[in-house]
CSV table of C-alpha atoms and ligand atoms in Angstrom, one decimal:
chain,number,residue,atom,x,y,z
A,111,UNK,CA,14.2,60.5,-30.8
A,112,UNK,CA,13.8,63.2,-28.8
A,113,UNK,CA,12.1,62.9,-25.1
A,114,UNK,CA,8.5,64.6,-25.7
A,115,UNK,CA,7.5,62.1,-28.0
A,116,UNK,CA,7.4,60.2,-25.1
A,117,UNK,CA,5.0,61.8,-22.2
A,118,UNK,CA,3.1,58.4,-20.7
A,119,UNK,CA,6.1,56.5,-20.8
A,120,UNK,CA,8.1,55.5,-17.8
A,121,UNK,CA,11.2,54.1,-18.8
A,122,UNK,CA,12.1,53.2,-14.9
A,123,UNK,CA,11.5,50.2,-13.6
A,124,UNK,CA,8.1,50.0,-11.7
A,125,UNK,CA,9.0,47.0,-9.8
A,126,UNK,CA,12.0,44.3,-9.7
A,127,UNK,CA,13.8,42.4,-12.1
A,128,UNK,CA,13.3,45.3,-14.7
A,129,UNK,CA,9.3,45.1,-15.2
A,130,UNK,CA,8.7,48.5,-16.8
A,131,UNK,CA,5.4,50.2,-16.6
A,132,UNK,CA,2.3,48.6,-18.7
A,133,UNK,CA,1.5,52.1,-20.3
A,134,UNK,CA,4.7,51.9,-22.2
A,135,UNK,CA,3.3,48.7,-23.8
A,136,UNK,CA,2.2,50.4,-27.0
A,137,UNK,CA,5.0,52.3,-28.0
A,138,UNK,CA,8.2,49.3,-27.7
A,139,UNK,CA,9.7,50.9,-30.9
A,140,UNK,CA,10.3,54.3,-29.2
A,141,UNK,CA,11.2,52.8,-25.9
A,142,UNK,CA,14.0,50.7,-27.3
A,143,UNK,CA,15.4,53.7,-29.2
A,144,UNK,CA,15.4,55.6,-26.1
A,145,UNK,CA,15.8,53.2,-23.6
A,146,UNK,CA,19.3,52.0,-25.6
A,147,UNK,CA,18.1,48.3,-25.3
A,148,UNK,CA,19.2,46.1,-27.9
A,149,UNK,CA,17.6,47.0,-31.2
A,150,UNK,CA,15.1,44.1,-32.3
A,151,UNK,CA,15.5,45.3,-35.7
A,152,UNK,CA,18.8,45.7,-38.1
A,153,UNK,CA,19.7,48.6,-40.4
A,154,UNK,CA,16.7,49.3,-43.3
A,155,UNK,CA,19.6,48.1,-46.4
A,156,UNK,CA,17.3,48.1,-49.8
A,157,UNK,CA,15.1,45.0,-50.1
A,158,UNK,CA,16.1,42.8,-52.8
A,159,UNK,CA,13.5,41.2,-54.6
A,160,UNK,CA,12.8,37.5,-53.8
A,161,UNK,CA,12.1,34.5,-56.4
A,162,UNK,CA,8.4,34.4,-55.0
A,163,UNK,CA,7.9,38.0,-55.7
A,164,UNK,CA,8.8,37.2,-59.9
A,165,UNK,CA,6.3,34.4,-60.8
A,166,UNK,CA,2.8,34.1,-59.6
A,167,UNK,CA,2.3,31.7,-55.9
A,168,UNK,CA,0.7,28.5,-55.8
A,169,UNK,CA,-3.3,28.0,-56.7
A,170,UNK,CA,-6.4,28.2,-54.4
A,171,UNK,CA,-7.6,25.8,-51.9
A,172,UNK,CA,-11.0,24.5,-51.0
A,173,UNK,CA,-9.2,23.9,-47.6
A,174,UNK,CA,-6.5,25.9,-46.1
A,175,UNK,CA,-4.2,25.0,-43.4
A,176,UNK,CA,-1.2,26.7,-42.1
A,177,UNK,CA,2.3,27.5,-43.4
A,178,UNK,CA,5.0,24.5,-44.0
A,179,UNK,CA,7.3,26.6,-41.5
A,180,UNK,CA,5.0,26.3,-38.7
A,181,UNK,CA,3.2,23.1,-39.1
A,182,UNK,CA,5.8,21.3,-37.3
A,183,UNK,CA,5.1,23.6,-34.2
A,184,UNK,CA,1.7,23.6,-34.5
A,185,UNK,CA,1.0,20.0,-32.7
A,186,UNK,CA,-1.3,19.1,-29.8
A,187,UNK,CA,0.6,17.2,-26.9
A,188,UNK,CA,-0.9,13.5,-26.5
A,189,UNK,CA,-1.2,11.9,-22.7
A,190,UNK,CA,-2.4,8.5,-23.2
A,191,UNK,CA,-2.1,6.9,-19.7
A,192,UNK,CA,-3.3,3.6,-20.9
A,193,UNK,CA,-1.4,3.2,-24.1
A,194,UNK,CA,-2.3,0.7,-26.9
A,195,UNK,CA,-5.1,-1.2,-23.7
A,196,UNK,CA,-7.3,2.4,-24.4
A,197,UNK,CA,-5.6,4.8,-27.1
A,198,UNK,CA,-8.7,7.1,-27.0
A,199,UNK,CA,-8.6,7.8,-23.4
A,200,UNK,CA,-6.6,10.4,-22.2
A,201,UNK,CA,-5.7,14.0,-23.4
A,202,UNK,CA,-4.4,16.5,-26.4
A,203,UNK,CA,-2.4,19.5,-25.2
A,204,UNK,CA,-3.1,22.6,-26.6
A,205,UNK,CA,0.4,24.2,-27.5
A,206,UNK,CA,0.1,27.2,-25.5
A,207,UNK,CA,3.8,28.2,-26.8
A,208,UNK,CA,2.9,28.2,-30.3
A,209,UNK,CA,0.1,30.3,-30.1
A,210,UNK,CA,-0.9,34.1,-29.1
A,211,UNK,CA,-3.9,36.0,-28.8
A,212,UNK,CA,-6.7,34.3,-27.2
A,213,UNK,CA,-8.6,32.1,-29.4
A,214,UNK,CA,-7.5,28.4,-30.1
A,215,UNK,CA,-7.8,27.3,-33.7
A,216,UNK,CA,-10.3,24.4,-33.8
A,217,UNK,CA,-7.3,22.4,-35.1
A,218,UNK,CA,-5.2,22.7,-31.8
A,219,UNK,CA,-8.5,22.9,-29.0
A,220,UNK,CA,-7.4,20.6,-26.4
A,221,UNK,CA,-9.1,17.0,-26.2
A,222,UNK,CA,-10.1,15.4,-23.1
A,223,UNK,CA,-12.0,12.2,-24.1
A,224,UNK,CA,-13.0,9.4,-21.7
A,225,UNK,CA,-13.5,6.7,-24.4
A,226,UNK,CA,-12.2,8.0,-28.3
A,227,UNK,CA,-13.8,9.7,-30.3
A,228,UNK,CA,-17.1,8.8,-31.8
A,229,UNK,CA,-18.1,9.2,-35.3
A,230,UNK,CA,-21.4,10.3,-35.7
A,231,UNK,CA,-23.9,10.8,-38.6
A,232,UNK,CA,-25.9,14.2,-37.7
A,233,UNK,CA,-28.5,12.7,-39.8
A,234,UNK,CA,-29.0,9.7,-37.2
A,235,UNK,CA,-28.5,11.9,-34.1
A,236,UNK,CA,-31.0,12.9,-31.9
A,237,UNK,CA,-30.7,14.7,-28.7
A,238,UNK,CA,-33.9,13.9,-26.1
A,239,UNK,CA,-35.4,16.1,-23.4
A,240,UNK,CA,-37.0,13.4,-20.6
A,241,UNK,CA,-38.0,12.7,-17.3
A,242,UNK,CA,-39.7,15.8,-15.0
A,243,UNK,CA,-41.0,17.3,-18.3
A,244,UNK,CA,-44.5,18.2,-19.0
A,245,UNK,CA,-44.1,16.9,-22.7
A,246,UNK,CA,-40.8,14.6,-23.7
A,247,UNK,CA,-39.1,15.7,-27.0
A,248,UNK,CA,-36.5,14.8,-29.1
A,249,UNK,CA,-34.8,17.1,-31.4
A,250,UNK,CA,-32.9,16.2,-34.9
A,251,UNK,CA,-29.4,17.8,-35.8
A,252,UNK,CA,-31.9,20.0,-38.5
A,253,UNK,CA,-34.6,21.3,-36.1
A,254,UNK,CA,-31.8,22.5,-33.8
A,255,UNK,CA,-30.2,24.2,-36.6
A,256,UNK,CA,-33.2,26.0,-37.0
A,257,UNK,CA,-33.6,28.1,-33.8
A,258,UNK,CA,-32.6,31.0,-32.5
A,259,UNK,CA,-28.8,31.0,-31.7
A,260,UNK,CA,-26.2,32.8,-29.5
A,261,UNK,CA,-22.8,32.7,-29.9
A,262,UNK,CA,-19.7,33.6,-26.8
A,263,UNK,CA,-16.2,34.0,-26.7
A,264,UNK,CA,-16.1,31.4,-23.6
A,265,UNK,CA,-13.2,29.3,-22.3
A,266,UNK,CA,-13.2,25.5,-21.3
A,267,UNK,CA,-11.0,24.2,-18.9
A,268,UNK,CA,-10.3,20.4,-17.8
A,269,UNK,CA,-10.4,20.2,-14.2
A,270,UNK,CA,-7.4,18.2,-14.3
A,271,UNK,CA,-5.4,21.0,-16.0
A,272,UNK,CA,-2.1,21.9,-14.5
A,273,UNK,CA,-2.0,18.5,-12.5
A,274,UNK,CA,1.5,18.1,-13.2
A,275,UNK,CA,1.8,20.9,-11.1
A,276,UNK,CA,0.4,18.8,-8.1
A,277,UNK,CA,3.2,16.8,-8.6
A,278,UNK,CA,6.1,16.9,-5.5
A,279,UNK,CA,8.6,17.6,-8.6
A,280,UNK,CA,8.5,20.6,-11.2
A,281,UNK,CA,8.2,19.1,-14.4
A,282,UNK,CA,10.8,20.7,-17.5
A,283,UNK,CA,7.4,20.4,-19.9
A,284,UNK,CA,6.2,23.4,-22.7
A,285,UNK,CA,3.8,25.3,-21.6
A,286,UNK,CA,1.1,23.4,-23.3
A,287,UNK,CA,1.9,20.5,-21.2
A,288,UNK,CA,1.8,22.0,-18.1
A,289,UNK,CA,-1.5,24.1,-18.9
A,290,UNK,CA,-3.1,23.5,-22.3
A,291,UNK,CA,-5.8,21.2,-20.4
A,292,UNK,CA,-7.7,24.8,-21.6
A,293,UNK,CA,-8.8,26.2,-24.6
A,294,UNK,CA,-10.8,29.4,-25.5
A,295,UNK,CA,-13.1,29.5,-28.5
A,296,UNK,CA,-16.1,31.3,-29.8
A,297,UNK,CA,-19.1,29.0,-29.4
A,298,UNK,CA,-22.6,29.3,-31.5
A,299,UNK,CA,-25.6,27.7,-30.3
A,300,UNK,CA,-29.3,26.9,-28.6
A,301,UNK,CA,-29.8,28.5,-25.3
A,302,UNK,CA,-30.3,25.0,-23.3
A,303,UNK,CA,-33.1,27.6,-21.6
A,304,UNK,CA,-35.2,27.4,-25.1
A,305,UNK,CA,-35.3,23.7,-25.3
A,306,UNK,CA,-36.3,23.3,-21.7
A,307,UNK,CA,-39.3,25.7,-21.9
A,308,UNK,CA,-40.4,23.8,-24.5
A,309,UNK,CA,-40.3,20.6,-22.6
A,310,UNK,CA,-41.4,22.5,-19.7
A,311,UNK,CA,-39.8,21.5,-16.8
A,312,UNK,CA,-42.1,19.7,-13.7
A,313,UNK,CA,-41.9,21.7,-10.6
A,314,UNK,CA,-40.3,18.9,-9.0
A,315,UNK,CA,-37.1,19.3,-11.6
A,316,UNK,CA,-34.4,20.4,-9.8
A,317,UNK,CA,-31.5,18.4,-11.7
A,318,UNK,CA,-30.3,17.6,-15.8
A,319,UNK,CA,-28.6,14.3,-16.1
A,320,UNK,CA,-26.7,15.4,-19.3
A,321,UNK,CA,-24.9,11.9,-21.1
A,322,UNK,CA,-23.2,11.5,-24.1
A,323,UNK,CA,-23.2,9.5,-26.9
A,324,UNK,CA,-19.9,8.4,-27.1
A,325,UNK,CA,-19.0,4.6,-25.6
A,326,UNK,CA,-18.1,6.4,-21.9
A,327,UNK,CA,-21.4,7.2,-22.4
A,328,UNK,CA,-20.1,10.3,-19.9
A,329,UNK,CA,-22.6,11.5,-17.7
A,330,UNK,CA,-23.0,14.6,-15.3
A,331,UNK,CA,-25.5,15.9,-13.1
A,332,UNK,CA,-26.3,19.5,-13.9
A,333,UNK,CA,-27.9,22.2,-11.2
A,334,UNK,CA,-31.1,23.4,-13.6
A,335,UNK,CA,-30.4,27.0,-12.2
A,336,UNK,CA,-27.5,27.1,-13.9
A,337,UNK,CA,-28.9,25.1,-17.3
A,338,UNK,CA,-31.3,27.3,-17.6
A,339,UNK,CA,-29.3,30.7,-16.8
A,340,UNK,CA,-26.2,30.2,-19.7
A,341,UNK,CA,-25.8,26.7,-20.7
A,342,UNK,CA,-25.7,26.4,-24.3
A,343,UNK,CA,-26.4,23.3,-26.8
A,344,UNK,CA,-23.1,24.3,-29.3
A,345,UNK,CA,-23.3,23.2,-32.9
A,346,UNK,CA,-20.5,25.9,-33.7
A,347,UNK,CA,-16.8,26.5,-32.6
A,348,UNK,CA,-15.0,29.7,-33.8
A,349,UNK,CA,-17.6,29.7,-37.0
A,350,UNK,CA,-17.5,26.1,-37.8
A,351,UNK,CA,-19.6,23.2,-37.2
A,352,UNK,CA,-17.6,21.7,-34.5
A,353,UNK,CA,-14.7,19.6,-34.3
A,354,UNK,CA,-15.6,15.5,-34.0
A,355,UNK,CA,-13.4,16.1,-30.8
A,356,UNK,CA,-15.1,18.6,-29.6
A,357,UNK,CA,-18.2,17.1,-29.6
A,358,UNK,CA,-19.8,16.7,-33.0
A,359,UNK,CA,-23.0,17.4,-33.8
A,360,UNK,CA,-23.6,19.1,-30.9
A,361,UNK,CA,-22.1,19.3,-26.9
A,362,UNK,CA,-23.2,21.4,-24.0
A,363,UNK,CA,-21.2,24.2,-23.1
A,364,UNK,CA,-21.2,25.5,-19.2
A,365,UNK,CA,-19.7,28.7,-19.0
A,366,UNK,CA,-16.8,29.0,-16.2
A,367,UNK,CA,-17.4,25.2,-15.1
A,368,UNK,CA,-15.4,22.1,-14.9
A,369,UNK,CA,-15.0,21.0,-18.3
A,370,UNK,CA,-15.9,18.0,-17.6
A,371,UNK,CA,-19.7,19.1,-17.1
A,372,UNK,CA,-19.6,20.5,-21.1
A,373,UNK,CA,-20.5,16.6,-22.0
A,374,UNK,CA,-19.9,16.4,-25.5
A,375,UNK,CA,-21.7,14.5,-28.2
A,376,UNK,CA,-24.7,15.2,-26.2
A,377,UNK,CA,-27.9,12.8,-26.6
A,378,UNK,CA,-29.9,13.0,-23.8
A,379,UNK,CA,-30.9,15.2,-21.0
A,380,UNK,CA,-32.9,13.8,-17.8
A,381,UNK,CA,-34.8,16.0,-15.6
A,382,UNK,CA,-34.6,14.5,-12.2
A,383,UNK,CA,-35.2,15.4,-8.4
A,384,UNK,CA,-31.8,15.0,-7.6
A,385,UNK,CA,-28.3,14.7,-8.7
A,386,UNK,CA,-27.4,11.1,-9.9
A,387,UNK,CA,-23.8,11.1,-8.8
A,388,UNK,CA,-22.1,9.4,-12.0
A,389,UNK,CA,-19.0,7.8,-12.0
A,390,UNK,CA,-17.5,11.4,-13.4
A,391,UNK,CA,-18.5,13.1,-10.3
A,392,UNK,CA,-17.8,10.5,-7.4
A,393,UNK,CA,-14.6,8.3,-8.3
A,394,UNK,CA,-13.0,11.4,-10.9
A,395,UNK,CA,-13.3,14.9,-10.9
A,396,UNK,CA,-13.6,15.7,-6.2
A,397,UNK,CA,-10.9,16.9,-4.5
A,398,UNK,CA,-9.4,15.0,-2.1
A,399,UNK,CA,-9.3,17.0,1.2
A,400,UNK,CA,-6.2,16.7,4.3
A,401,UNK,CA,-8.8,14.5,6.3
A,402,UNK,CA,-9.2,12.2,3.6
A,403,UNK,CA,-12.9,13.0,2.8
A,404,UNK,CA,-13.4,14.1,-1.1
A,405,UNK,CA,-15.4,17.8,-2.3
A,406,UNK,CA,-17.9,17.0,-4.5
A,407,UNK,CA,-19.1,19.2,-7.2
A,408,UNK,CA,-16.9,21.8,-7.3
A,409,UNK,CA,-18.1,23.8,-10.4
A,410,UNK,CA,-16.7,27.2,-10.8
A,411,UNK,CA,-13.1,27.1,-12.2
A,412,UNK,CA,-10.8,29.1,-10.3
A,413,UNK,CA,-9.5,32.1,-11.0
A,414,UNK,CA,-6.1,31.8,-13.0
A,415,UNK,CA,-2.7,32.9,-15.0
A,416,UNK,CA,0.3,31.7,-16.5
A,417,UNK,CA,3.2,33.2,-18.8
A,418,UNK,CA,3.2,31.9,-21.6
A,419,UNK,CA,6.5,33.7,-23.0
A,420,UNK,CA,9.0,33.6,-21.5
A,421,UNK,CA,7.9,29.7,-20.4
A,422,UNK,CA,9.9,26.2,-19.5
A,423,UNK,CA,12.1,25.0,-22.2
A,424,UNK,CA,12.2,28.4,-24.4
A,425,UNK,CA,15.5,30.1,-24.2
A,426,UNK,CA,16.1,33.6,-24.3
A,427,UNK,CA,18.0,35.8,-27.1
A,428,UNK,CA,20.1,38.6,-26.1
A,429,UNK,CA,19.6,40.7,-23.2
A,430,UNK,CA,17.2,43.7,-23.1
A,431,UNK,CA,13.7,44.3,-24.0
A,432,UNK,CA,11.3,41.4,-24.0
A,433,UNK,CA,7.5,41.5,-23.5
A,434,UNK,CA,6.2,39.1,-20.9
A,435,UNK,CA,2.9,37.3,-22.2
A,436,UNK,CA,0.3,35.4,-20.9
A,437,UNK,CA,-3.4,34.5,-20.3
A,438,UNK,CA,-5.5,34.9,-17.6
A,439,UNK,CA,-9.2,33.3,-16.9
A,440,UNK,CA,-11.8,33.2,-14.4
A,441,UNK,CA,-14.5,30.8,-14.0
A,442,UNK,CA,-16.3,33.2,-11.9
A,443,UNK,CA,-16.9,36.2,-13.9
A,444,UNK,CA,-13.9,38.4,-15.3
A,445,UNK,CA,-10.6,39.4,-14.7
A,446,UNK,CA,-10.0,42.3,-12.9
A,447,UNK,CA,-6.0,42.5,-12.5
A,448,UNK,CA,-3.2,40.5,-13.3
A,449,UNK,CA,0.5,41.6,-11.6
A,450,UNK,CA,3.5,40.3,-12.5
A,451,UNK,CA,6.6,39.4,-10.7
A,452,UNK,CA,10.3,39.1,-11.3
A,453,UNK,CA,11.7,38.7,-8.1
A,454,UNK,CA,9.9,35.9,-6.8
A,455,UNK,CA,6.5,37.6,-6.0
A,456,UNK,CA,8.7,40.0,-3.3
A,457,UNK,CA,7.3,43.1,-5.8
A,458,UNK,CA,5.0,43.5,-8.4
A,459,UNK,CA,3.8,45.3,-11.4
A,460,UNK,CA,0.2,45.5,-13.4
A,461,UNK,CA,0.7,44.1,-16.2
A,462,UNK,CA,-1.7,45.5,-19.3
A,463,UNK,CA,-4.7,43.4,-19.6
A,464,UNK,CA,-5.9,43.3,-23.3
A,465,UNK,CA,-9.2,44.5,-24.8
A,466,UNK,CA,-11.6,43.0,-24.7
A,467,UNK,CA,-11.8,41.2,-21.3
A,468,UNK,CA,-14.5,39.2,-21.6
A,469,UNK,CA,-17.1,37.2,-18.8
A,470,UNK,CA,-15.8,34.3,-18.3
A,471,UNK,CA,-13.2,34.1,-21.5
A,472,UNK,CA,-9.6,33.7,-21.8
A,473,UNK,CA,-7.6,37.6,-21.4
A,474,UNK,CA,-4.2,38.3,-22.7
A,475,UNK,CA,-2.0,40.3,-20.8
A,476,UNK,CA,1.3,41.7,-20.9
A,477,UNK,CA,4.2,43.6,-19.8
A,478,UNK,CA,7.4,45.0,-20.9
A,479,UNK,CA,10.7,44.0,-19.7
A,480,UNK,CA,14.0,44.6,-19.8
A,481,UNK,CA,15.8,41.7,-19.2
A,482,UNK,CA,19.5,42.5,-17.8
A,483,UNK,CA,20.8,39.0,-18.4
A,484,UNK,CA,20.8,37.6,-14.7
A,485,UNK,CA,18.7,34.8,-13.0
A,486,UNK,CA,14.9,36.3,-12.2
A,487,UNK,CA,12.1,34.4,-11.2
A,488,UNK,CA,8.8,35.1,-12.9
A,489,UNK,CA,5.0,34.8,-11.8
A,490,UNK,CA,1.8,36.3,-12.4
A,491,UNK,CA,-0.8,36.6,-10.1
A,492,UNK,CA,-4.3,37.4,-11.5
A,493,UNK,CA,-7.6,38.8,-9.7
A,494,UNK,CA,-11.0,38.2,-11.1
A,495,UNK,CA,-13.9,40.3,-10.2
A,496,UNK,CA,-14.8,38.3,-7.4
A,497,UNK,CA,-12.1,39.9,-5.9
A,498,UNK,CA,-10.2,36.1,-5.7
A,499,UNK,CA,-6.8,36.3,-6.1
A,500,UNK,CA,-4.3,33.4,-6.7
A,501,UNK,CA,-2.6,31.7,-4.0
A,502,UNK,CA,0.9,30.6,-3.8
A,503,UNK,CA,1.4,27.1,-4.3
A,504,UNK,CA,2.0,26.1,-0.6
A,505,UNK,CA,-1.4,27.5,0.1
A,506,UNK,CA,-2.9,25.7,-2.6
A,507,UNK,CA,-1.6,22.6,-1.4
A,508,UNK,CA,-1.8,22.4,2.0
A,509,UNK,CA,-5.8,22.6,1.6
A,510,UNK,CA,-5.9,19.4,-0.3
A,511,UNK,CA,-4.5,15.4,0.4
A,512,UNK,CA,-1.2,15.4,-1.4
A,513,UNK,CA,-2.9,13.0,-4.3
A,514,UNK,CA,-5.4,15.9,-5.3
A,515,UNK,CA,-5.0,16.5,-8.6
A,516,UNK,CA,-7.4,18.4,-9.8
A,517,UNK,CA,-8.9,22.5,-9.7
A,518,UNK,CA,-4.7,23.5,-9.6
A,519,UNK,CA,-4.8,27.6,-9.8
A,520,UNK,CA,-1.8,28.4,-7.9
A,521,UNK,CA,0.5,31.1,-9.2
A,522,UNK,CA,3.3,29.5,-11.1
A,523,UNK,CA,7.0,30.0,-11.4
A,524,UNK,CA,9.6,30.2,-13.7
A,525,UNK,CA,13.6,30.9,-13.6
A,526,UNK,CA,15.1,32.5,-16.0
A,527,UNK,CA,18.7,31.8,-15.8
A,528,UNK,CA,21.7,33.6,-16.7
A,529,UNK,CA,22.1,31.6,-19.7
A,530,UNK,CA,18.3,32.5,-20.7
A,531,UNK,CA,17.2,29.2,-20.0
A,532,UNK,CA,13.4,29.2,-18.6
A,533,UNK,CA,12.7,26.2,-16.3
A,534,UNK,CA,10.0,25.6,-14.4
A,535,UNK,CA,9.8,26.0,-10.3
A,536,UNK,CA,8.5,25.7,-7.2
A,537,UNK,CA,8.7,28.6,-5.1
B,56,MTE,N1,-19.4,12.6,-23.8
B,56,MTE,C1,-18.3,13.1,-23.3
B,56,MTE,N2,-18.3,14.4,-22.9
B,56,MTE,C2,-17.1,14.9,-22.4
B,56,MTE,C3,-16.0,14.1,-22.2
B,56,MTE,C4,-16.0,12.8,-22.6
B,56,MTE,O1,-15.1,12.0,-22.5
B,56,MTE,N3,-17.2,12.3,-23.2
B,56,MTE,N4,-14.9,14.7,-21.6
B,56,MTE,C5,-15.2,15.8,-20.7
B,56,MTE,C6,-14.0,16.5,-20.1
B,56,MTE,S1,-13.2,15.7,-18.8
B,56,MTE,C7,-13.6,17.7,-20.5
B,56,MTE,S2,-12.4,18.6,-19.7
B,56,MTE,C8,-14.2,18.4,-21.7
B,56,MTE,C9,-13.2,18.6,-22.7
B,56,MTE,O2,-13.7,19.2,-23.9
B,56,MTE,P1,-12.9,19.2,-25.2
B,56,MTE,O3,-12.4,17.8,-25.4
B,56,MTE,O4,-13.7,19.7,-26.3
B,56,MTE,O5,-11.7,20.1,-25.0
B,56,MTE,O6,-15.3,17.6,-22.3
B,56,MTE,C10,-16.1,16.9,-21.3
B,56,MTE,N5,-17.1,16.2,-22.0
B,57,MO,MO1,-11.9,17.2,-17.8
């Protein structure tokens, strides 16, 4: 192929550890034939013609779900701390390694749940609008469906997400494991806004206690700046009504903060003076601080990336080109810049972020590589528009007690050895 095909692609590394330049993203095909990597594709013999392609397929379904070869892949990660005592309290995974793009199929949205999942008749469900309201109102599953709606590409991350990163030892987990706490879906739904004009909200309202209807009966206080700024009621989730786990009939949705707040199976909403510091926002969800006092309240997720390929327990093919992949989010706003590392964040490259990079949504970025078969060490380091930029994980840790669990953003490492096995580590 000869070289003027090729004007906007720089085949020399731009940093370390063979990270080529982002611009050449588009055109892999031509860079392999040039660059002399191994091909990713054999010689073009004549196709022969398969026993699926002589007799007509299988019949229609009302329902459809995913192909027999991938099934087996496609499975959430459970975390049941309390076994058999509580099976419904605890977490699903979402199997970051499994999946590309940016949206999570409703299927495989990660499930935090404080008490099961409850099953409830939309019929029988009302949500109610009290306290510091000029006129108290409750609203059936139907009325809501018959206002004005908004939908948003947003993501929702647990606060806990990633805490087996806190951990003093690097846990050899798929990527799902170690970050799947975070899902990104398109939500439809009620501007909270709409419903709390109609209440109208006393002057003296300065608060939402939000609660569910499930048996944690999980309750948060909500700032009613931000409820009535982009809080949404959700009845849809990537076009469907949503998921039982996600909060059927209807959940709040807070974009860029703790997922926790995003109370699910929502059924009432208080308008108070003050915050009413729940159980969810005094004994879970602070960060514990060096001097042993605990942040309260911390809303805004921070900014964040990981790769997801290569990640922990994948194993690479052949030397030569690869992509690096991964997703990048921002509780604050969007994502300005993600850079990529493959020499132990000593230099790095921008890595391509994909179109569209939405507020407050999950981005996909990426970067090709050519691997040359020896050990590297892998991190991405993202930058929202904020300007906040991940720290390394010292940093990150030496500003919280060594129990903190929670609001982990740190950039995070992976070896790549010379067998191509990809392992998780602390730098
Ligand atoms: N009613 C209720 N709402 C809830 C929860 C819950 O247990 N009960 N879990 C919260 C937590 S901790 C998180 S991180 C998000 C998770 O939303 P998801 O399960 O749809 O991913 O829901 C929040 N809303
Ligand atoms: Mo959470």
């Amino acid at each position: 192929m000869p070289n003027n095909l090729l004007p906007a692609i720089n085949l020399q590394p731009v940093a370390a550890g063979g990270l080529l330049d982002r611009r050449g993203f588009l055109s892999v095909g031509t860079a392999l034939a040039v660059a002399g990597t191994t091909a990713l594709t054999g010689q073009a013999a004549p196709l022969e013609v398969p026993s699926h392609s002589r007799v007509p397929g299988r019949s229609f379904l009302p329902y459809g779900e995913p192909s027999a070869f991938v099934l087996p892949v496609l499975k959430r990660g459970l975390g049941q701390p309390y076994g058999d005592i509580a099976p419904g309290a605890g977490s699903a995974f979402t199997p970051l390694q499994a999946l590309h793009g940016t949206i999570t199929p409703a299927s495989l949205h990660f499930e935090r749940s404080h008490s099961g999942v409850p099953d409830i008749d939309p019929a029988q469900h009302r949500l109610v609008i009290h306290g510091l309201v000029k006129r108290p109102l409750a609203f059936s599953h139907e009325a809501l469906l018959r206002y004005p709606m908004v939908s948003r590409t947003l993501f929702i991350e647990c606060s806990g997400n990633s805490f087996f990163q806190t951990l003093p030892t690097a846990q050899q987990l798929p990527i799902g494991m170690l970050n799947g706490l975070l899902s990104c879906s398109e939500w439809t739904g009620v501007m909270l806004s709409t419903l709390l004009d109609e209440a109208g909200i006393d002057p003296r309202g300065r608060w939402l206690i939000a609660e569910g209807a499930d048996a944690a009966s999980m309750s948060r206080s909500i700032p009613l700046e931000k409820a009535m700024d982009d809080v949404m009621v959700a009845l849809y989730q990537n076009g469907e009504p949503i998921r039982p786990e996600q909060g059927f009939p209807m959940r709040l949705v807070l974009p860029g903060f703790e997922g926790n707040m995003s109370v699910k199976w929502l059924r009432r909403l208080k308008v108070t003076e003050g915050p009413v510091h729940s159980k969810d926002e005094t004994s879970k969800y602070t960060d514990l601080l060096p001097d042993g006092k605990a942040l309260q309240f911390t809303y805004v997720m921070g900014v964040k990336s990981v790769i997801t390929r290569p990640s922990p327990r994948m194993t690479m093919g052949a030397p030569g080109f690869y992509e690096i992949s991964g997703l990048a989010w921002s509780g604050a706003g969007r994502i300005r810049r993600v850079e990529v590392s493959a020499d132990g964040g000593r230099s790095w490259a921008d890595a391509a972020l994909q179109e569209p990079v939405l507020d407050r949504s999950v981005v996909r970025f990426g970067l090709p590589w050519r691997w040359d078969g020896a050990l590297v060490t892998l991190e991405s380091r993202a930058t929202d528009e904020l300007g906040r930029v991940q720290e390394p994980r010292a940093t990150w840790k030496a500003r919280y007690a060594p129990g903190n669990r929670y609001h982990f953003n740190a950039i995070q490492t992976w070896h790549v050895d010379a067998q191509g096995e990809v392992t998780n580590a602390y730098a």
